[in-house]
């Protein structure tokens, strides 16, 4: 498959993690030609990891059939299985956040160990952010660090999760609390994977695209602003352009600050409000993207409240978010039947923010903007935060 390539480099967190080759492919995804190119010899052993939903996509069927073997001919993808193709291994895990567990990570490690993988093996995660985060984590701990390549298949994992080296899994009710920094050596982006994504997953990823545009690309923001139909028009060339711009922007940030000591924190625009909403609504009740989109509206209001930006900026951001169908009200409808009184809801959201370890006793740190592409990280007093939540 033909591809465009972009290389990003950083101080290594582990031998071999000093650069990432990001490849953009056009046309239908063809994993066989990516991982078994004609004429290639001496390929390293690969431990491919995917989930039952991605494994069932027509785009993967030929690839996966190579791993079924005689013993696996009756294995059903929906039950998950481990298969082999020569020395290469394929592990199919359960799909979605409930499977983002240390047990799933250990299943990947076990599949590698049972097939005599060495540290030279390449762990390849093919899926959404759950699979790419866990596969990269397994690679980072396997024999103290193997190799990692990723094939993100959701919009969110293309523009966000696969780029930047954050790996991990959940533990009990704690999200992403176990993990490491371990950038992939290669990221293979086939935008056409998103054609099979359910609409709500696509829309969730689009919130991160809008966030990246607000942070780093006025041009992309303007294009999205004038074409909200992108939400129902996955085939529009703007989608591929938006993916490339978003990936490029995140890549530039993580190149400068892989381990989130300074500018990488900007990527949390909308996330302080969004995470608190997700927590208060109950995990899984609202998508991450819808929560972050609401959070970006609240951040724009908070920027105005503390005198950082003009009303025009706030209105422009909110108009854009609402044209995409995202809530821009102080109280998100998912909370309305939890507690009736807006002040109680505001306190509930604030308390959820305070539980974040990064916040001091009476102030919360926010990523805010004075205008599009002008970002400020600042602590804000409780009363000002409450005012934009009720
Ligand atoms: N590492 C990071 O920097 C980072 C950043 C953002 C999010 N994340 C993590 O990413 C995860 C969320 O990622 P996600 O939204 O991709 O969720 P996901 O991986 O659960 O994928 C969502 C669903 O879509 C299915 N799917 C994947 N690709 C598909 C396709 N092409 N067609 C049809 N269905 C497909 C999956 O099987 C799954 O059921 C969270 O766990 C989050 O913590 C990590």
Coordinates of C-alpha atoms and ligand atoms in Angstrom, one line a residue:
X1 CA 0.0 0.0 0.0
X2 CA 1.3 3.5 -0.8
X3 CA 1.7 5.8 2.1
X4 CA 2.9 9.3 3.1
X5 CA 5.3 9.3 6.0
X6 CA 6.0 11.6 8.9
X7 CA 8.7 11.0 11.4
X8 CA 8.7 12.4 14.9
X9 CA 11.5 12.2 17.4
X10 CA 11.9 12.6 21.1
X11 CA 14.3 11.8 23.9
X12 CA 13.9 8.1 24.4
X13 CA 12.1 6.8 27.5
X14 CA 13.4 3.4 26.6
X15 CA 16.0 2.1 24.1
X16 CA 14.4 2.2 20.6
X17 CA 11.6 4.7 21.6
X18 CA 13.3 7.8 20.2
X19 CA 11.2 8.1 17.0
X20 CA 7.9 7.2 15.5
X21 CA 7.2 6.7 11.8
X22 CA 3.6 7.8 11.2
X23 CA 2.3 6.4 7.9
X24 CA -0.9 7.6 6.2
X25 CA -2.4 5.1 3.8
X26 CA -5.1 5.8 1.3
X27 CA -7.7 3.4 0.1
X28 CA -9.0 0.2 1.7
X29 CA -7.0 -1.1 4.7
X30 CA -4.8 -4.0 3.6
X31 CA -3.0 -5.4 6.6
X32 CA -1.4 -8.2 4.6
X33 CA 0.5 -5.8 2.4
X34 CA 1.5 -3.6 5.4
X35 CA 2.8 -6.5 7.5
X36 CA 3.8 -9.1 4.9
X37 CA 5.1 -7.0 2.0
X38 CA 6.1 -8.9 -1.1
X39 CA 9.7 -10.0 -1.2
X40 CA 10.3 -9.3 2.5
X41 CA 12.5 -11.8 4.4
X42 CA 13.6 -12.0 8.0
X43 CA 10.6 -10.2 9.4
X44 CA 10.7 -10.1 13.2
X45 CA 8.1 -12.1 15.1
X46 CA 4.9 -10.1 15.5
X47 CA 2.3 -10.4 18.2
X48 CA -0.9 -9.0 16.7
X49 CA -3.6 -7.9 19.0
X50 CA -7.1 -6.9 18.2
X51 CA -10.7 -7.1 19.6
X52 CA -13.7 -9.2 18.6
X53 CA -15.4 -6.3 16.9
X54 CA -12.5 -5.1 14.8
X55 CA -11.6 -8.8 14.2
X56 CA -15.0 -9.2 12.6
X57 CA -14.6 -6.3 10.1
X58 CA -14.5 -7.4 6.5
X59 CA -11.3 -5.5 6.1
X60 CA -9.6 -7.9 8.5
X61 CA -11.1 -11.2 7.4
X62 CA -8.4 -12.4 5.0
X63 CA -5.7 -11.3 7.4
X64 CA -7.2 -13.1 10.4
X65 CA -8.0 -16.3 8.5
X66 CA -4.2 -16.8 8.2
X67 CA -4.1 -17.3 11.9
X68 CA -6.9 -19.7 12.3
X69 CA -4.9 -22.8 11.4
X70 CA -6.4 -26.3 11.5
X71 CA -6.7 -26.3 15.2
X72 CA -8.5 -23.0 15.1
X73 CA -10.8 -23.5 12.2
X74 CA -13.8 -23.7 14.5
X75 CA -12.7 -20.7 16.6
X76 CA -15.3 -17.9 16.5
X77 CA -14.0 -14.4 16.5
X78 CA -16.8 -13.3 18.8
X79 CA -15.4 -15.7 21.5
X80 CA -11.8 -14.3 21.1
X81 CA -8.9 -16.6 20.4
X82 CA -5.1 -16.9 20.0
X83 CA -3.9 -18.2 16.7
X84 CA -0.6 -18.4 14.9
X85 CA 0.7 -17.9 11.4
X86 CA 4.2 -19.4 11.3
X87 CA 6.0 -17.6 14.1
X88 CA 3.5 -14.7 14.2
X89 CA 0.7 -14.7 16.8
X90 CA -2.7 -13.1 16.8
X91 CA -4.6 -12.5 20.1
X92 CA -8.3 -11.5 19.8
X93 CA -9.6 -9.9 23.0
X94 CA -13.0 -8.7 24.1
X95 CA -14.1 -5.3 22.7
X96 CA -14.5 -2.0 24.6
X97 CA -13.6 -0.3 27.8
X98 CA -14.8 -3.1 30.1
X99 CA -12.0 -5.2 28.7
X100 CA -9.3 -2.6 29.3
X101 CA -8.0 -4.6 32.3
X102 CA -4.7 -5.9 33.6
X103 CA -6.0 -9.4 32.8
X104 CA -6.3 -8.5 29.1
X105 CA -2.8 -7.1 29.2
X106 CA -1.6 -10.3 30.8
X107 CA -3.4 -12.3 28.1
X108 CA -1.3 -10.5 25.5
X109 CA 1.9 -11.2 27.5
X110 CA 0.9 -14.9 27.8
X111 CA 0.2 -15.2 24.1
X112 CA 3.7 -13.9 23.4
X113 CA 5.4 -16.1 26.1
X114 CA 3.5 -19.2 25.0
X115 CA 4.9 -18.6 21.5
X116 CA 8.5 -18.1 22.6
X117 CA 8.6 -14.4 21.8
X118 CA 11.8 -12.6 22.5
X119 CA 12.5 -9.0 23.3
X120 CA 12.9 -8.4 19.5
X121 CA 9.2 -9.2 18.9
X122 CA 7.0 -6.5 17.7
X123 CA 3.6 -6.1 19.4
X124 CA 1.0 -4.7 17.0
X125 CA -2.2 -3.3 18.3
X126 CA -5.0 -3.1 15.7
X127 CA -8.1 -1.4 17.1
X128 CA -9.4 1.6 19.0
X129 CA -7.7 3.3 21.9
X130 CA -8.4 0.4 24.2
X131 CA -6.4 -2.0 22.1
X132 CA -3.7 0.4 21.2
X133 CA -3.2 1.5 24.8
X134 CA -3.1 -2.1 26.1
X135 CA -0.9 -3.5 23.3
X136 CA 1.7 -0.7 23.8
X137 CA 1.6 -1.3 27.5
X138 CA 2.2 -5.0 27.0
X139 CA 5.1 -4.2 24.7
X140 CA 6.6 -1.9 27.3
X141 CA 6.6 -4.5 30.1
X142 CA 7.3 -7.6 28.0
X143 CA 10.8 -8.7 29.0
X144 CA 11.5 -5.1 30.1
X145 CA 10.5 -3.7 26.7
X146 CA 9.8 -5.2 23.3
X147 CA 8.8 -3.2 20.2
X148 CA 5.4 -1.7 19.3
X149 CA 3.5 -0.7 16.2
X150 CA -0.1 0.5 16.1
X151 CA -3.0 0.4 13.6
X152 CA -5.6 2.7 15.1
X153 CA -9.1 1.9 13.7
X154 CA -11.3 4.5 15.4
X155 CA -11.2 8.2 14.8
X156 CA -10.3 8.8 18.4
X157 CA -7.4 6.4 18.3
X158 CA -6.1 7.8 15.0
X159 CA -6.0 11.4 16.2
X160 CA -5.3 10.9 19.8
X161 CA -4.8 7.6 21.6
X162 CA -2.2 6.0 19.3
X163 CA -0.1 9.1 19.0
X164 CA 2.1 10.2 21.9
X165 CA 3.2 7.1 23.8
X166 CA 0.7 7.0 26.7
X167 CA -0.1 3.3 27.3
X168 CA -2.0 1.5 30.0
X169 CA -5.2 -0.1 31.3
X170 CA -7.9 0.6 33.9
X171 CA -7.9 -0.9 37.4
X172 CA -11.2 -1.3 39.3
X173 CA -13.0 1.9 38.8
X174 CA -9.8 3.8 38.2
X175 CA -9.3 4.8 34.6
X176 CA -5.8 4.5 33.0
X177 CA -4.2 4.1 36.4
X178 CA -1.7 1.5 35.3
X179 CA 0.6 2.3 32.5
X180 CA 3.8 3.7 31.0
X181 CA 5.2 6.1 28.4
X182 CA 6.2 3.9 25.4
X183 CA 5.9 5.5 22.0
X184 CA 5.2 3.1 19.1
X185 CA 8.0 2.7 16.5
X186 CA 5.4 2.9 13.7
X187 CA 1.8 4.0 13.5
X188 CA -0.1 2.9 10.4
X189 CA -3.1 5.2 9.8
X190 CA -5.8 4.0 7.3
X191 CA -8.5 6.6 7.6
X192 CA -11.0 4.4 5.7
X193 CA -11.3 2.2 8.8
X194 CA -13.7 4.9 10.1
X195 CA -16.3 4.0 7.5
X196 CA -17.5 1.1 9.6
X197 CA -17.5 3.0 12.9
X198 CA -20.8 3.4 14.6
X199 CA -21.9 7.1 14.4
X200 CA -21.6 7.7 18.1
X201 CA -18.0 6.5 18.1
X202 CA -17.2 8.7 15.1
X203 CA -18.8 11.7 16.8
X204 CA -16.9 11.0 20.0
X205 CA -13.6 11.1 18.0
X206 CA -14.7 14.3 16.2
X207 CA -14.7 16.1 19.6
X208 CA -10.9 15.5 19.8
X209 CA -10.5 16.8 16.3
X210 CA -12.4 20.0 17.2
X211 CA -10.2 20.3 20.3
X212 CA -7.1 20.1 18.2
X213 CA -8.4 22.6 15.8
X214 CA -9.2 25.1 18.6
X215 CA -5.7 24.6 20.1
X216 CA -3.5 24.5 17.0
X217 CA -5.3 25.1 13.7
X218 CA -7.5 28.1 13.0
X219 CA -7.8 27.0 9.4
X220 CA -9.2 23.6 10.4
X221 CA -11.5 25.2 13.0
X222 CA -12.9 27.4 10.2
X223 CA -13.4 24.5 7.9
X224 CA -15.2 22.5 10.5
X225 CA -17.2 25.5 11.6
X226 CA -18.5 25.9 8.0
X227 CA -19.2 22.2 7.5
X228 CA -21.0 20.6 10.5
X229 CA -22.4 18.1 8.0
X230 CA -19.0 16.3 8.4
X231 CA -20.7 14.5 11.2
X232 CA -22.8 12.6 8.7
X233 CA -20.4 12.7 5.8
X234 CA -17.6 10.4 6.8
X235 CA -16.5 10.0 3.2
X236 CA -15.8 13.8 2.7
X237 CA -12.2 14.5 2.0
X238 CA -12.2 17.0 4.9
X239 CA -12.3 14.0 7.3
X240 CA -8.9 12.7 6.0
X241 CA -7.5 16.3 6.0
X242 CA -8.7 16.8 9.6
X243 CA -7.1 13.5 10.7
X244 CA -3.8 14.5 9.1
X245 CA -3.8 18.0 10.7
X246 CA -4.8 16.6 14.1
X247 CA -2.1 13.9 14.0
X248 CA 0.5 16.4 12.9
X249 CA -0.5 18.8 15.7
X250 CA -0.4 16.2 18.4
X251 CA 2.9 14.9 17.1
X252 CA 4.4 18.4 17.3
X253 CA 3.3 18.7 20.9
X254 CA 4.5 15.3 22.1
X255 CA 7.8 15.8 20.3
X256 CA 8.4 18.7 22.6
X257 CA 6.9 17.3 25.8
X258 CA 6.4 13.5 25.7
X259 CA 6.0 13.0 29.4
X260 CA 3.5 15.9 29.9
X261 CA 5.7 18.3 32.0
X262 CA 4.5 21.4 30.2
X263 CA 2.8 22.1 26.8
X264 CA 1.3 18.6 26.5
X265 CA -1.1 19.7 29.2
X266 CA -2.8 21.9 26.7
X267 CA -4.3 18.8 25.1
X268 CA -6.5 18.6 28.2
X269 CA -8.7 21.5 26.9
X270 CA -12.2 20.6 27.9
X271 CA -11.1 17.5 29.8
X272 CA -11.2 18.9 33.4
X273 CA -15.0 19.6 32.9
X274 CA -15.4 16.6 30.7
X275 CA -13.9 14.0 33.0
X276 CA -15.9 15.4 35.9
X277 CA -19.1 15.1 33.9
X278 CA -18.2 11.5 32.9
X279 CA -17.6 10.6 36.6
X280 CA -20.8 12.2 37.8
X281 CA -22.9 10.7 35.0
X282 CA -21.4 7.2 35.7
X283 CA -18.8 5.7 33.5
X284 CA -20.1 4.8 30.0
X285 CA -23.3 6.9 30.3
X286 CA -22.0 9.6 28.1
X287 CA -19.2 9.2 25.5
X288 CA -15.9 10.7 26.2
X289 CA -16.2 13.0 23.2
X290 CA -19.6 14.3 24.1
X291 CA -18.3 15.0 27.6
X292 CA -15.2 16.8 26.3
X293 CA -17.2 18.8 23.8
X294 CA -19.4 20.0 26.7
X295 CA -16.2 20.7 28.6
X296 CA -14.9 22.9 25.8
X297 CA -18.0 25.0 26.0
X298 CA -17.7 25.4 29.7
X299 CA -14.0 26.2 29.4
X300 CA -14.9 29.0 26.9
X301 CA -17.4 30.3 29.4
X302 CA -14.9 30.2 32.1
X303 CA -12.3 32.0 30.0
X304 CA -14.9 34.8 29.6
X305 CA -15.8 34.7 33.3
X306 CA -12.2 35.4 34.4
X307 CA -11.7 38.1 31.8
X308 CA -9.3 36.1 29.6
X309 CA -11.2 36.3 26.3
X310 CA -13.9 38.3 24.6
X311 CA -17.6 37.3 24.4
X312 CA -17.1 36.9 20.7
X313 CA -14.6 34.0 21.3
X314 CA -17.0 32.3 23.7
X315 CA -20.0 32.7 21.4
X316 CA -18.1 31.5 18.4
X317 CA -16.9 28.3 20.2
X318 CA -20.3 27.6 21.6
X319 CA -22.0 28.2 18.3
X320 CA -19.7 25.8 16.6
X321 CA -20.2 23.1 19.3
X322 CA -23.9 23.5 19.2
X323 CA -24.0 23.2 15.4
X324 CA -22.3 19.8 15.9
X325 CA -25.2 18.9 18.2
X326 CA -23.2 19.1 21.5
X327 CA -24.7 20.6 24.6
X328 CA -23.4 24.1 25.5
X329 CA -25.7 24.6 28.5
X330 CA -24.2 24.9 32.1
X331 CA -26.1 21.8 33.1
X332 CA -25.7 18.8 30.9
X333 CA -29.0 16.9 30.3
X334 CA -27.4 13.6 31.4
X335 CA -27.3 14.9 35.0
X336 CA -30.7 16.5 35.1
X337 CA -32.5 13.4 36.5
X338 CA -29.7 12.7 39.0
X339 CA -30.1 15.9 41.1
X340 CA -32.8 18.5 40.4
X341 CA -31.1 21.6 41.7
X342 CA -28.5 23.2 39.4
X343 CA -26.4 24.4 42.4
X344 CA -26.2 20.9 43.7
X345 CA -25.2 19.7 40.2
X346 CA -22.5 22.4 40.0
X347 CA -21.1 21.3 43.4
X348 CA -21.1 17.7 42.4
X349 CA -19.1 18.5 39.3
X350 CA -16.7 20.7 41.2
X351 CA -16.2 18.0 43.8
X352 CA -15.4 15.5 41.1
X353 CA -12.8 18.0 39.7
X354 CA -11.2 18.4 43.2
X355 CA -10.6 14.6 43.4
X356 CA -8.1 15.1 40.5
X357 CA -4.7 14.9 42.1
X358 CA -3.5 17.9 40.2
X359 CA -5.7 20.4 42.0
X360 CA -4.9 22.3 45.2
X361 CA -7.4 23.0 48.0
X362 CA -9.6 25.8 46.7
X363 CA -8.6 26.2 43.1
X364 CA -8.7 23.9 40.0
X365 CA -6.3 24.1 37.2
X366 CA -7.8 24.6 33.7
X367 CA -6.7 24.8 30.1
X368 CA -8.4 28.0 28.8
X369 CA -8.1 30.2 25.8
X370 CA -7.8 34.0 25.2
X371 CA -8.6 33.2 21.5
X372 CA -8.5 30.3 19.1
X373 CA -4.9 28.9 19.1
X374 CA -4.0 31.1 22.2
X375 CA -4.0 28.8 25.1
X376 CA -3.4 29.5 28.8
X377 CA -3.1 27.1 31.7
X378 CA -4.3 28.7 34.9
X379 CA -5.8 28.0 38.3
X380 CA -9.3 29.3 38.9
X381 CA -11.2 30.1 42.1
X382 CA -14.1 27.8 43.1
X383 CA -16.8 30.5 42.8
X384 CA -15.9 31.3 39.2
X385 CA -16.0 27.6 38.3
X386 CA -19.4 27.2 40.0
X387 CA -20.7 30.2 38.2
X388 CA -20.3 28.5 34.8
X389 CA -21.9 25.3 36.0
X390 CA -25.3 26.6 37.1
Ligands
LIG1 N1 -3.1 6.9 25.1 C1 -3.7 8.1 24.9 O1 -3.0 9.1 24.8 C2 -5.2 8.1 24.9 C3 -5.8 9.3 24.5 C4 -7.2 9.3 24.4 C5 -7.9 8.1 24.7 N2 -7.3 7.0 25.1 C6 -8.0 5.8 25.5 O2 -8.7 5.4 24.3 C7 -9.8 4.6 24.8 C8 -11.0 5.0 23.9 O3 -10.7 4.7 22.6 P1 -11.8 4.4 21.5 O4 -12.8 5.5 21.6 O5 -11.1 4.1 20.2 O6 -12.6 3.1 22.1 P2 -12.5 1.5 21.8 O7 -11.1 1.1 21.6 O8 -13.2 0.9 22.9 O9 -13.3 1.4 20.5 C9 -14.6 1.7 20.5 C10 -15.4 0.6 19.9 O10 -15.3 0.6 18.5 C11 -14.9 -0.6 18.0 N3 -14.2 -0.4 16.8 C12 -12.9 0.0 16.6 N4 -12.6 0.2 15.4 C13 -13.7 0.0 14.6 C14 -14.0 0.2 13.3 N5 -13.1 0.6 12.4 N6 -15.3 -0.1 12.9 C15 -16.2 -0.5 13.8 N7 -16.0 -0.7 15.1 C16 -14.7 -0.4 15.5 C17 -14.2 -1.3 19.1 O11 -14.2 -2.7 19.0 C18 -15.0 -0.8 20.3 O12 -16.1 -1.6 20.5 C19 -10.0 4.9 26.2 O13 -9.7 3.8 27.0 C20 -9.1 6.0 26.5 O14 -8.5 6.0 27.8 C21 -5.9 7.0 25.2

